Amino acid sequence: MTVKQQNSFLFPLAQWITDIACRIGGIPSAKEWQQQLREKTRQIEQIKEQQQALYRVISKIRASLDLDTIFQTTTKETCKLLRVERMAIYRFSEDWGGEFVHDFEFSQPAWQYIEVLGQNTVWNDTYLQENQGGRYRHNEMLVVSDIYQASLSQCHIEMLEQFRIRAYATAPIFIGQQLWGILAAYQHSQPYQWRSLELTYLSQVATQLGFAVKQAEFLAKAEQKARDLEEANQKQQILYKVITEIRESLDLATLFSITAKEVRRAMKADRVAIFQFAEESHREGGQFIAENTLPLYGTVIDRQLQNHCFADRFLPLYLQGRMQILSDIDQHNLTDCYVDLLKQFQIKAQIVIPILKSQALWGLLCIHQCSAPREWKDSEIEFLRALAAHFNVALEHADLLNYSRQQAAQLEELTRLDPLLKIANRRYLEEVLEKEWQRLKREKAYLSLIILDLDYFGRYNNVYGHPAGDTCLIKVIQAIQSVLKRSTDLLARWGGEEFMIILPHTEQQGAITLAQEIQKAIKELEITHPDKPAGSPFVTASMGIASQIPAETHIPNDLITQADQALFLAKNSGRNCWRIAKVQVA
């Protein structure tokens, strides 16, 4: 027998003897050791794969800062990781009841037809409510392998049966030190023995979910704060713009229009309107005088309103500066008649701000939400409160400034008018003559001038006295004004009983015709003049006429000189007549 043959015979024999000895001694054989080693290796690889899968799940959860994505990722990936039939997230409310987070659960395809947990499902556990979270507050899990073997209450079992839950494992979710909710794994088909590694993974995912939610909520708060600051900044800019417009505008219609437009833009409201009380209504009626509204909703402009209970119920509060804030008109115990009134204008929520003037209620600034009820923000209310304070002051200022403007206009008018005859005085005539001269020079058009002097008027005053003389002048002026038809023609007192008439766009013949009509109108007055040396026994006038196209080589005073020379000719011709300038200015 060769050595090789001997070895092939002896090795199996030795192995057999060794195996017999191991069995007798209770020691695993080499084959068993190999099998155990392979099993351990497979388990280690499986754990490694699961650990890697867990890390991938955690990485996906922590990768997002959006809560919706975090919840969707957690339920979907954890369901696959644990190979369970459903995952869901439950969130506690302040009273330790709670609900499944809507639309954020995941189930295996075979169990998707079961009623969804996270679809408006409120699940209030009396034990959790009474114990403020129970075991979960101490970071303990709840594991049930079979709901019928876990000593659960009948009502609890019935609740679980509603969703065909047979076994479940739940782990608490903490945000910082605060219990936020529960991460739940469910089995529907049969009881399930939860393995320690699965429970460890479930707990780790719940912990990471808490970190992710905290981070996302922190970011959401930071973003909301940034949005609030941006919104506040926009409101401040709009408020500054409105205040600037309010202070610069003296026209109340413009003031109201700007306010309504900018406030609606700042508030993103459906309508902003300004209501004014009728003075005779005793604050029981009035109308909307300005608005800015979306096209979808009807106008309220010029709508007459009557509310007989207003004065008793609201007037004292509005006089104190109180605002009416309604988030939902059906939830504020308003009178039926008031609700009906609001619904006429499609109003579902509103803010009403009193507008005060001289400590009296002048009107209301109304912000309407017509599309739906609306919870008004504190920042919005403060914005309106600040605006109202400026608006009330601006209303007072607008009245004062308008009054001042009217007074100034009246004063300016007085400085331009002759106090007795209420026609232009010499200063204003010179201003107008200069402007017309320059205008007609550009247009290359004719400008005519008539100087009129009442004949022997000094003697009239000597006989009748100055009061009678003033009366005579007034009558003569009225007669002249009846002849002047154009708004551009200007009659002015040149001095004493001398008057001047500016006639733009009038050639010499037109001026002559007008002088003849004036002469006729004065004659028809038949004002007796007892001390005239000759001619008509009535008050008459002499007139000088000058006409020319203004030229660069001359000045307005040249025209006055020509008209004055023509008047001199009329007086030397026996008076009660008109003459034209002998030398025409080219």
Coordinates of C-alpha atoms in Angstrom, one line a residue:
M1 CA 0.0 0.0 0.0
T2 CA 1.4 3.3 -1.0
V3 CA 1.8 6.3 1.3
K4 CA -0.9 8.2 -0.6
Q5 CA -3.3 5.2 -0.3
Q6 CA -2.5 5.0 3.4
N7 CA -3.3 8.7 4.0
S8 CA -6.6 8.5 2.1
F9 CA -7.6 5.7 4.4
L10 CA -6.3 7.1 7.6
F11 CA -7.6 10.7 7.4
P12 CA -11.3 9.8 7.3
L13 CA -10.7 7.3 10.0
A14 CA -9.1 10.0 12.2
Q15 CA -11.9 12.4 11.5
W16 CA -14.4 9.7 12.4
I17 CA -12.6 9.0 15.6
T18 CA -12.4 12.7 16.4
D19 CA -16.1 13.2 15.9
I20 CA -16.9 10.2 18.1
A21 CA -14.7 11.7 20.8
C22 CA -16.3 15.2 20.6
R23 CA -19.7 13.7 20.9
I24 CA -18.7 11.7 23.9
G25 CA -17.1 14.8 25.5
G26 CA -20.0 17.2 24.5
I27 CA -17.6 19.3 22.4
P28 CA -18.9 20.6 18.9
S29 CA -17.3 18.8 16.1
A30 CA -15.2 20.7 13.4
K31 CA -18.1 20.4 11.0
E32 CA -20.4 21.9 13.5
W33 CA -17.9 24.6 14.3
Q34 CA -17.8 25.4 10.6
Q35 CA -21.6 25.5 10.4
Q36 CA -21.8 27.8 13.5
L37 CA -19.1 30.0 12.0
R38 CA -20.9 30.3 8.7
E39 CA -24.2 31.1 10.6
K40 CA -22.5 33.7 12.8
T41 CA -20.9 35.2 9.7
R42 CA -24.3 35.4 7.9
Q43 CA -25.8 37.0 11.0
I44 CA -23.0 39.5 11.2
E45 CA -23.5 40.3 7.5
Q46 CA -27.2 40.6 8.0
I47 CA -26.7 43.0 11.0
K48 CA -24.2 44.9 9.0
E49 CA -26.7 45.3 6.1
Q50 CA -29.4 46.2 8.5
Q51 CA -27.2 48.7 10.2
Q52 CA -26.2 50.2 6.9
A53 CA -29.9 50.3 6.0
L54 CA -30.6 52.1 9.3
Y55 CA -27.9 54.6 8.6
R56 CA -29.4 55.2 5.1
V57 CA -32.8 55.8 6.7
I58 CA -31.4 58.1 9.3
S59 CA -29.4 60.0 6.6
K60 CA -32.5 60.4 4.5
I61 CA -34.4 61.7 7.5
R62 CA -31.8 64.1 8.5
A63 CA -31.1 65.3 4.9
S64 CA -34.3 67.2 4.7
L65 CA -35.5 70.3 6.6
D66 CA -39.0 70.0 5.3
L67 CA -41.4 68.4 7.8
D68 CA -43.6 66.8 5.1
T69 CA -40.6 65.2 3.5
I70 CA -39.2 64.1 6.9
F71 CA -42.5 62.3 7.9
Q72 CA -42.9 60.7 4.5
T73 CA -39.3 59.5 4.4
T74 CA -39.5 58.1 8.0
T75 CA -42.6 56.0 7.5
K76 CA -41.6 54.7 4.1
E77 CA -38.0 53.8 4.8
T78 CA -38.6 52.4 8.3
C79 CA -41.4 50.2 7.0
K80 CA -39.0 48.7 4.5
L81 CA -36.2 48.5 7.1
L82 CA -38.2 46.6 9.7
R83 CA -40.2 44.7 7.0
V84 CA -43.4 45.5 8.9
E85 CA -46.8 46.0 7.3
R86 CA -47.5 49.6 8.3
M87 CA -45.7 52.6 9.8
A88 CA -47.4 55.7 11.2
I89 CA -46.6 58.8 13.2
Y90 CA -48.8 59.9 16.1
R91 CA -48.6 63.5 17.5
F92 CA -49.7 64.5 21.0
S93 CA -52.0 67.5 21.6
E94 CA -51.8 69.8 24.6
D95 CA -54.3 67.7 26.6
W96 CA -52.3 64.5 25.8
G97 CA -54.9 63.3 23.4
G98 CA -53.7 63.4 19.8
E99 CA -54.0 62.3 16.2
F100 CA -52.1 60.5 13.5
V101 CA -50.2 63.0 11.3
H102 CA -52.3 63.4 8.1
D103 CA -50.9 61.8 5.0
F104 CA -47.7 60.6 6.6
E105 CA -47.9 56.8 6.9
F106 CA -46.7 54.0 4.8
S107 CA -48.0 50.5 4.4
Q108 CA -47.0 47.4 2.3
P109 CA -49.1 47.1 -0.9
A110 CA -51.2 44.2 0.5
W111 CA -52.5 46.4 3.3
Q112 CA -53.1 49.7 1.6
Y113 CA -56.8 49.1 1.3
I114 CA -57.3 49.2 5.0
E115 CA -58.6 52.5 6.3
V116 CA -55.8 55.0 6.5
L117 CA -54.7 55.9 10.1
G118 CA -53.5 59.4 9.2
Q119 CA -56.7 60.6 7.6
N120 CA -58.2 62.9 10.2
T121 CA -57.9 60.1 12.7
V122 CA -58.1 61.4 16.3
W123 CA -57.1 58.7 18.8
N124 CA -57.5 59.8 22.3
D125 CA -56.1 57.3 24.8
T126 CA -57.7 58.0 28.2
Y127 CA -54.7 56.4 30.0
L128 CA -52.2 58.6 28.2
Q129 CA -54.4 61.6 28.9
E130 CA -54.7 60.9 32.5
N131 CA -51.0 60.1 32.9
Q132 CA -49.7 62.8 30.5
G133 CA -48.1 60.5 28.1
G134 CA -47.6 57.5 30.5
R135 CA -44.6 55.3 29.9
Y136 CA -43.6 57.4 26.9
R137 CA -42.7 60.3 29.1
H138 CA -39.9 58.0 30.6
N139 CA -38.7 57.2 27.1
E140 CA -40.1 53.6 27.3
M141 CA -41.4 51.6 24.3
L142 CA -44.7 49.7 24.2
V143 CA -44.4 46.3 22.5
V144 CA -47.4 44.0 21.9
S145 CA -47.0 40.8 20.0
D146 CA -50.7 39.8 20.0
I147 CA -53.4 42.3 21.1
Y148 CA -55.5 39.4 22.4
Q149 CA -52.7 38.2 24.7
A150 CA -51.6 41.6 26.1
S151 CA -54.3 42.2 28.8
L152 CA -55.6 45.3 26.9
S153 CA -58.9 46.9 27.7
Q154 CA -61.9 45.9 25.5
C155 CA -62.3 49.4 24.2
H156 CA -58.6 49.5 23.3
I157 CA -58.9 46.2 21.5
E158 CA -62.0 47.4 19.6
M159 CA -60.1 50.5 18.5
L160 CA -57.2 48.3 17.2
E161 CA -59.7 45.9 15.5
Q162 CA -61.2 48.8 13.6
F163 CA -57.8 49.1 11.7
R164 CA -57.2 45.3 11.8
I165 CA -54.1 45.7 13.9
R166 CA -52.8 42.4 15.5
A167 CA -49.4 43.4 16.8
Y168 CA -47.6 46.7 17.2
A169 CA -44.4 48.3 18.6
T170 CA -44.3 52.0 19.5
A171 CA -41.4 54.3 20.4
P172 CA -41.6 57.8 21.9
I173 CA -40.5 60.8 19.8
F174 CA -38.9 63.6 21.9
I175 CA -38.1 67.1 20.8
G176 CA -35.5 68.2 23.3
Q177 CA -37.0 67.2 26.7
Q178 CA -40.6 67.5 25.4
L179 CA -42.5 64.3 24.5
W180 CA -43.8 65.2 21.0
G181 CA -45.4 62.0 19.6
I182 CA -45.0 58.3 18.9
L183 CA -43.4 56.3 16.0
A184 CA -45.6 53.2 15.5
A185 CA -45.0 49.9 13.6
Y186 CA -48.0 47.7 13.0
Q187 CA -48.6 44.1 11.8
H188 CA -52.0 43.2 10.4
S189 CA -51.9 39.7 9.2
Q190 CA -50.9 37.8 12.4
P191 CA -49.2 38.0 15.8
Y192 CA -45.6 39.0 15.6
Q193 CA -42.7 38.4 17.9
W194 CA -40.7 41.6 17.8
R195 CA -36.9 41.0 17.9
S196 CA -34.7 43.1 20.1
L197 CA -32.8 44.4 17.1
E198 CA -36.0 45.6 15.4
L199 CA -37.0 47.4 18.6
T200 CA -33.6 49.0 18.8
Y201 CA -33.8 50.2 15.3
L202 CA -37.4 51.6 15.9
S203 CA -36.1 53.5 18.9
Q204 CA -33.1 54.9 17.1
V205 CA -35.3 56.0 14.2
A206 CA -37.7 57.7 16.6
T207 CA -34.8 59.5 18.3
Q208 CA -33.4 60.7 15.0
L209 CA -36.9 61.7 13.9
G210 CA -37.1 63.9 17.0
F211 CA -33.8 65.6 16.1
A212 CA -35.0 66.1 12.5
V213 CA -38.4 67.6 13.6
K214 CA -36.6 69.9 16.1
Q215 CA -34.2 71.1 13.4
A216 CA -37.0 71.5 10.8
E217 CA -39.3 73.4 13.3
F218 CA -36.4 75.6 14.3
L219 CA -35.8 76.4 10.6
A220 CA -39.5 76.9 10.1
K221 CA -39.6 79.3 13.0
A222 CA -36.6 81.1 11.7
E223 CA -38.1 81.3 8.2
Q224 CA -41.4 82.4 9.6
K225 CA -39.6 85.1 11.7
A226 CA -37.9 86.2 8.5
R227 CA -41.2 86.3 6.7
D228 CA -42.8 88.2 9.6
L229 CA -39.9 90.7 9.6
E230 CA -40.2 91.1 5.8
E231 CA -43.9 91.5 6.1
A232 CA -43.5 94.0 8.9
N233 CA -40.9 95.9 6.9
Q234 CA -43.3 96.0 3.9
K235 CA -46.1 97.2 6.2
Q236 CA -43.8 99.9 7.6
Q237 CA -42.9 101.0 4.1
I238 CA -46.5 101.1 3.1
L239 CA -47.4 102.9 6.3
Y240 CA -44.7 105.5 5.6
K241 CA -45.9 105.9 2.1
V242 CA -49.5 106.3 3.2
I243 CA -48.5 108.8 5.9
T244 CA -46.5 110.7 3.4
E245 CA -49.3 110.8 0.9
I246 CA -51.8 111.7 3.7
R247 CA -49.6 114.6 4.9
E248 CA -48.9 115.9 1.4
S249 CA -52.5 115.6 0.0
L250 CA -54.9 118.5 0.7
D251 CA -57.6 116.9 -1.4
L252 CA -59.7 114.6 0.8
A253 CA -60.9 112.6 -2.2
T254 CA -57.3 111.8 -3.1
L255 CA -56.4 111.2 0.5
F256 CA -59.2 108.6 0.9
S257 CA -58.4 106.9 -2.4
I258 CA -54.7 106.5 -1.6
T259 CA -55.5 105.2 1.9
A260 CA -58.0 102.6 0.6
K261 CA -55.6 101.4 -2.1
E262 CA -52.5 101.1 0.1
V263 CA -54.2 99.6 3.1
R264 CA -55.8 96.9 1.0
R265 CA -52.4 96.1 -0.5
A266 CA -50.8 96.0 2.9
M267 CA -53.5 93.8 4.4
K268 CA -54.1 91.7 1.3
A269 CA -57.8 92.1 2.0
D270 CA -60.7 91.8 -0.4
R271 CA -62.0 95.3 0.2
V272 CA -61.0 98.5 2.1
A273 CA -63.7 101.2 2.3
I274 CA -64.2 104.5 4.0
F275 CA -67.6 105.3 5.5
Q276 CA -68.7 108.8 6.4
F277 CA -71.5 109.5 8.8
A278 CA -74.2 112.0 7.7
E279 CA -74.1 115.0 10.0
E280 CA -77.9 115.0 10.5
S281 CA -78.1 111.3 11.2
H282 CA -76.8 111.4 14.8
R283 CA -74.3 108.7 13.8
E284 CA -77.0 106.3 12.7
G285 CA -76.5 106.6 8.9
G286 CA -74.2 107.6 6.2
Q287 CA -72.5 106.3 3.1
F288 CA -69.2 104.8 1.8
I289 CA -67.3 107.6 0.0
A290 CA -64.1 105.7 -1.1
E291 CA -63.0 102.1 -1.6
N292 CA -60.5 99.8 -3.2
T293 CA -61.8 96.3 -3.9
L294 CA -61.1 93.1 -5.8
P295 CA -63.2 92.8 -9.0
L296 CA -64.9 89.7 -7.7
Y297 CA -66.7 91.6 -5.0
G298 CA -69.3 94.3 -5.5
T299 CA -68.8 98.0 -4.9
V300 CA -70.1 99.7 -1.8
I301 CA -69.6 103.3 -3.0
D302 CA -72.5 105.6 -2.4
R303 CA -74.4 103.0 -0.6
Q304 CA -76.7 104.6 2.0
L305 CA -76.7 102.8 5.3
Q306 CA -78.9 103.1 8.4
N307 CA -78.3 101.3 11.7
H308 CA -80.5 102.7 14.5
C309 CA -78.8 100.6 17.2
F310 CA -75.3 101.8 16.2
A311 CA -75.2 104.9 18.4
D312 CA -76.2 103.0 21.6
R313 CA -73.9 100.0 21.0
F314 CA -70.8 101.1 19.2
L315 CA -70.5 104.9 19.4
P316 CA -69.1 105.0 23.0
L317 CA -66.5 102.4 22.1
Y318 CA -65.5 104.0 18.9
L319 CA -65.1 107.4 20.6
Q320 CA -62.6 105.7 22.9
G321 CA -60.6 104.6 19.9
R322 CA -61.7 101.0 20.1
M323 CA -61.5 98.8 17.0
Q324 CA -64.0 96.2 16.0
I325 CA -62.2 92.9 15.0
L326 CA -64.4 90.1 13.6
S327 CA -62.7 86.9 12.4
D328 CA -66.0 85.3 11.6
I329 CA -69.2 87.2 11.6
D330 CA -71.2 84.0 12.5
Q331 CA -69.1 83.4 15.6
H332 CA -69.4 86.8 17.5
N333 CA -73.0 86.8 18.8
L334 CA -73.9 89.7 16.5
T335 CA -77.5 90.8 16.1
D336 CA -79.4 89.3 13.2
C337 CA -79.9 92.7 11.6
Y338 CA -76.2 93.5 11.8
V339 CA -75.2 90.1 10.3
D340 CA -77.7 90.6 7.5
L341 CA -76.2 94.0 6.8
L342 CA -72.7 92.6 6.6
K343 CA -73.8 89.7 4.3
Q344 CA -75.3 92.3 1.9
F345 CA -71.7 93.2 1.2
Q346 CA -70.4 89.6 1.2
I347 CA -68.4 90.3 4.4
K348 CA -67.2 87.2 6.3
A349 CA -64.6 88.9 8.5
Q350 CA -63.8 92.6 9.1
I351 CA -61.9 95.2 11.1
V352 CA -63.5 98.5 11.6
I353 CA -61.4 101.5 12.8
P354 CA -63.0 104.7 14.0
I355 CA -62.0 108.0 12.2
L356 CA -62.2 110.9 14.6
K357 CA -62.2 114.6 13.9
S358 CA -62.2 117.2 16.6
Q359 CA -63.0 114.4 19.1
A360 CA -66.1 113.5 17.2
L361 CA -66.8 110.3 15.2
W362 CA -66.4 111.4 11.6
G363 CA -66.5 108.0 9.9
L364 CA -65.1 104.4 9.8
L365 CA -62.1 102.8 8.0
C366 CA -63.4 99.3 7.1
I367 CA -61.2 96.3 6.1
H368 CA -63.4 93.5 4.6
Q369 CA -62.6 89.8 4.0
C370 CA -65.2 88.4 1.7
S371 CA -63.8 85.1 0.5
A372 CA -63.7 83.4 3.9
P373 CA -63.4 84.0 7.7
R374 CA -59.9 85.3 8.6
E375 CA -57.8 85.3 11.8
W376 CA -56.3 88.7 12.0
K377 CA -52.6 88.9 13.1
D378 CA -51.5 91.1 15.9
S379 CA -49.0 92.7 13.5
E380 CA -51.9 93.6 11.2
I381 CA -53.9 95.1 14.0
E382 CA -50.9 97.2 15.2
F383 CA -50.3 98.4 11.6
L384 CA -53.9 99.6 11.4
R385 CA -53.8 101.2 14.8
A386 CA -50.7 103.2 13.8
L387 CA -52.3 104.1 10.5
A388 CA -55.5 105.3 12.2
A389 CA -53.6 107.6 14.5
H390 CA -51.9 109.3 11.6
F391 CA -55.1 109.3 9.5
N392 CA -57.1 111.1 12.3
V393 CA -54.4 113.8 12.6
A394 CA -54.2 114.1 8.8
L395 CA -57.9 114.6 8.6
E396 CA -57.7 117.5 11.0
H397 CA -54.7 118.9 9.1
A398 CA -56.4 118.5 5.7
D399 CA -59.4 120.5 7.0
L400 CA -57.1 123.2 8.5
L401 CA -54.9 123.3 5.4
N402 CA -57.9 123.5 3.1
Y403 CA -59.3 126.3 5.2
S404 CA -55.9 128.0 5.2
R405 CA -55.7 127.6 1.4
Q406 CA -59.2 129.1 1.0
Q407 CA -58.2 132.0 3.2
A408 CA -55.0 132.5 1.3
A409 CA -56.9 132.4 -2.0
Q410 CA -59.4 134.9 -0.7
L411 CA -56.6 137.1 0.6
E412 CA -54.8 136.8 -2.8
E413 CA -58.0 137.6 -4.5
L414 CA -58.5 140.7 -2.3
T415 CA -54.9 141.9 -3.2
R416 CA -55.9 141.6 -6.9
L417 CA -59.3 143.3 -6.7
D418 CA -60.4 146.8 -6.3
P419 CA -62.1 146.8 -2.9
L420 CA -65.1 148.9 -4.1
L421 CA -65.8 147.7 -7.6
K422 CA -64.6 144.1 -7.2
I423 CA -62.7 144.2 -10.5
A424 CA -58.9 143.8 -11.1
N425 CA -56.7 146.5 -9.6
R426 CA -53.8 148.1 -11.3
R427 CA -51.1 145.7 -10.0
Y428 CA -53.0 142.6 -11.2
L429 CA -53.7 144.3 -14.6
E430 CA -50.0 144.8 -15.1
E431 CA -49.3 141.1 -14.3
V432 CA -51.9 140.0 -16.8
L433 CA -50.8 142.4 -19.5
E434 CA -47.2 141.2 -19.2
K435 CA -48.4 137.5 -19.5
E436 CA -50.7 138.2 -22.5
W437 CA -48.0 140.2 -24.2
Q438 CA -45.5 137.4 -24.0
R439 CA -48.1 134.7 -25.0
L440 CA -49.4 136.7 -28.0
K441 CA -45.8 137.6 -29.0
R442 CA -45.1 133.8 -29.4
E443 CA -48.4 133.3 -31.2
K444 CA -48.0 136.4 -33.4
A445 CA -51.5 137.5 -32.6
Y446 CA -53.2 140.8 -31.9
L447 CA -53.6 142.4 -28.5
S448 CA -55.9 145.4 -28.0
L449 CA -56.2 147.8 -25.1
I450 CA -59.0 150.3 -24.3
I451 CA -58.5 153.0 -21.7
L452 CA -61.8 154.5 -20.5
D453 CA -62.3 157.7 -18.5
L454 CA -65.7 159.0 -17.2
D455 CA -66.3 162.5 -18.4
Y456 CA -66.2 165.3 -15.8
F457 CA -66.5 162.7 -13.0
G458 CA -64.9 165.0 -10.5
R459 CA -67.7 167.5 -10.9
Y460 CA -70.2 164.6 -10.4
N461 CA -68.6 163.9 -7.0
N462 CA -68.6 167.6 -6.1
V463 CA -72.4 167.8 -6.7
Y464 CA -73.6 164.5 -5.3
G465 CA -70.7 163.5 -2.9
H466 CA -68.4 160.5 -3.0
P467 CA -71.0 157.9 -1.8
A468 CA -73.2 158.8 -4.9
G469 CA -70.0 158.8 -7.0
D470 CA -69.2 155.3 -5.8
T471 CA -72.7 154.1 -6.7
C472 CA -72.3 155.6 -10.1
L473 CA -69.0 153.8 -10.7
I474 CA -70.5 150.5 -9.7
K475 CA -73.4 150.9 -12.2
V476 CA -71.0 151.9 -15.0
I477 CA -68.7 148.8 -14.2
Q478 CA -71.7 146.5 -14.3
A479 CA -72.7 147.9 -17.7
I480 CA -69.2 147.4 -19.1
Q481 CA -69.1 143.8 -17.8
S482 CA -72.3 143.1 -19.5
V483 CA -70.6 143.8 -22.8
L484 CA -67.5 141.7 -22.2
K485 CA -68.3 138.2 -23.1
R486 CA -65.0 136.4 -23.1
S487 CA -63.3 135.1 -20.0
T488 CA -59.9 136.2 -21.3
D489 CA -61.1 139.9 -21.5
L490 CA -60.0 141.7 -18.3
L491 CA -61.5 144.9 -16.9
A492 CA -59.4 146.7 -14.3
R493 CA -59.4 150.0 -12.4
W494 CA -56.4 152.0 -13.7
G495 CA -56.9 154.8 -11.2
G496 CA -59.7 157.1 -10.0
E497 CA -62.4 157.1 -12.7
E498 CA -60.0 155.6 -15.3
F499 CA -60.4 152.0 -16.4
M500 CA -58.5 149.7 -18.7
I501 CA -59.7 146.7 -20.7
I502 CA -57.3 144.0 -22.0
L503 CA -58.5 142.3 -25.2
P504 CA -56.4 139.3 -26.2
H505 CA -56.7 138.0 -29.8
T506 CA -58.6 141.2 -30.8
E507 CA -57.7 143.3 -33.8
Q508 CA -58.5 147.1 -34.0
Q509 CA -61.9 146.7 -35.6
G510 CA -63.0 144.3 -32.8
A511 CA -61.8 146.8 -30.2
I512 CA -63.7 149.6 -31.9
T513 CA -66.9 147.5 -32.0
L514 CA -66.5 146.7 -28.3
A515 CA -66.0 150.5 -27.5
Q516 CA -69.2 151.4 -29.3
E517 CA -71.1 148.7 -27.3
I518 CA -69.7 150.1 -24.1
Q519 CA -70.6 153.6 -25.0
K520 CA -74.2 152.5 -25.8
A521 CA -74.5 150.5 -22.5
I522 CA -73.3 153.6 -20.4
K523 CA -75.7 155.9 -22.3
E524 CA -78.6 153.5 -21.5
L525 CA -77.9 153.9 -17.8
E526 CA -79.1 157.5 -18.1
I527 CA -77.3 158.6 -15.0
T528 CA -77.9 162.3 -14.7
H529 CA -74.9 164.6 -14.6
P530 CA -76.0 168.1 -13.7
D531 CA -72.6 169.8 -14.0
K532 CA -71.4 168.8 -17.5
P533 CA -70.4 172.0 -19.4
A534 CA -71.9 170.7 -22.7
G535 CA -73.3 167.7 -24.6
S536 CA -75.3 164.9 -23.1
P537 CA -76.9 165.5 -19.6
F538 CA -76.0 162.0 -18.6
V539 CA -72.8 160.4 -17.4
T540 CA -70.6 159.5 -20.4
A541 CA -67.1 158.2 -21.1
S542 CA -64.2 158.8 -23.4
M543 CA -62.1 156.0 -24.7
G544 CA -58.7 155.5 -26.3
I545 CA -57.9 152.3 -28.3
A546 CA -54.6 150.8 -29.3
S547 CA -54.0 147.5 -31.1
Q548 CA -50.9 145.6 -32.2
I549 CA -49.1 142.3 -32.5
P550 CA -46.5 142.3 -29.7
A551 CA -43.0 142.5 -31.0
E552 CA -39.5 141.9 -29.6
T553 CA -38.6 145.6 -30.1
H554 CA -41.4 146.8 -27.8
I555 CA -42.8 146.4 -24.4
P556 CA -46.3 146.3 -22.9
N557 CA -46.0 149.9 -21.7
D558 CA -45.8 151.0 -25.4
L559 CA -49.3 149.8 -25.9
I560 CA -50.5 151.6 -22.8
T561 CA -48.8 154.8 -24.1
Q562 CA -50.6 154.5 -27.4
A563 CA -54.0 153.9 -25.8
D564 CA -53.4 156.8 -23.4
Q565 CA -52.6 159.1 -26.4
A566 CA -55.8 158.0 -28.1
L567 CA -57.8 158.8 -25.0
F568 CA -56.2 162.3 -25.0
L569 CA -57.4 162.7 -28.5
A570 CA -60.9 161.7 -27.5
K571 CA -61.0 164.2 -24.7
N572 CA -59.8 167.0 -27.1
S573 CA -62.5 166.0 -29.5
G574 CA -65.3 166.9 -27.1
R575 CA -65.4 163.7 -25.0
N576 CA -68.2 161.0 -25.1
C577 CA -66.3 159.4 -28.0
W578 CA -63.5 157.0 -28.8
R579 CA -60.3 157.4 -30.8
I580 CA -57.6 155.1 -32.0
A581 CA -53.9 155.7 -31.7
K582 CA -52.6 157.7 -34.7
V583 CA -49.3 155.9 -34.7
Q584 CA -49.6 152.0 -34.7
V585 CA -46.8 150.1 -33.2
A586 CA -45.4 147.7 -35.8

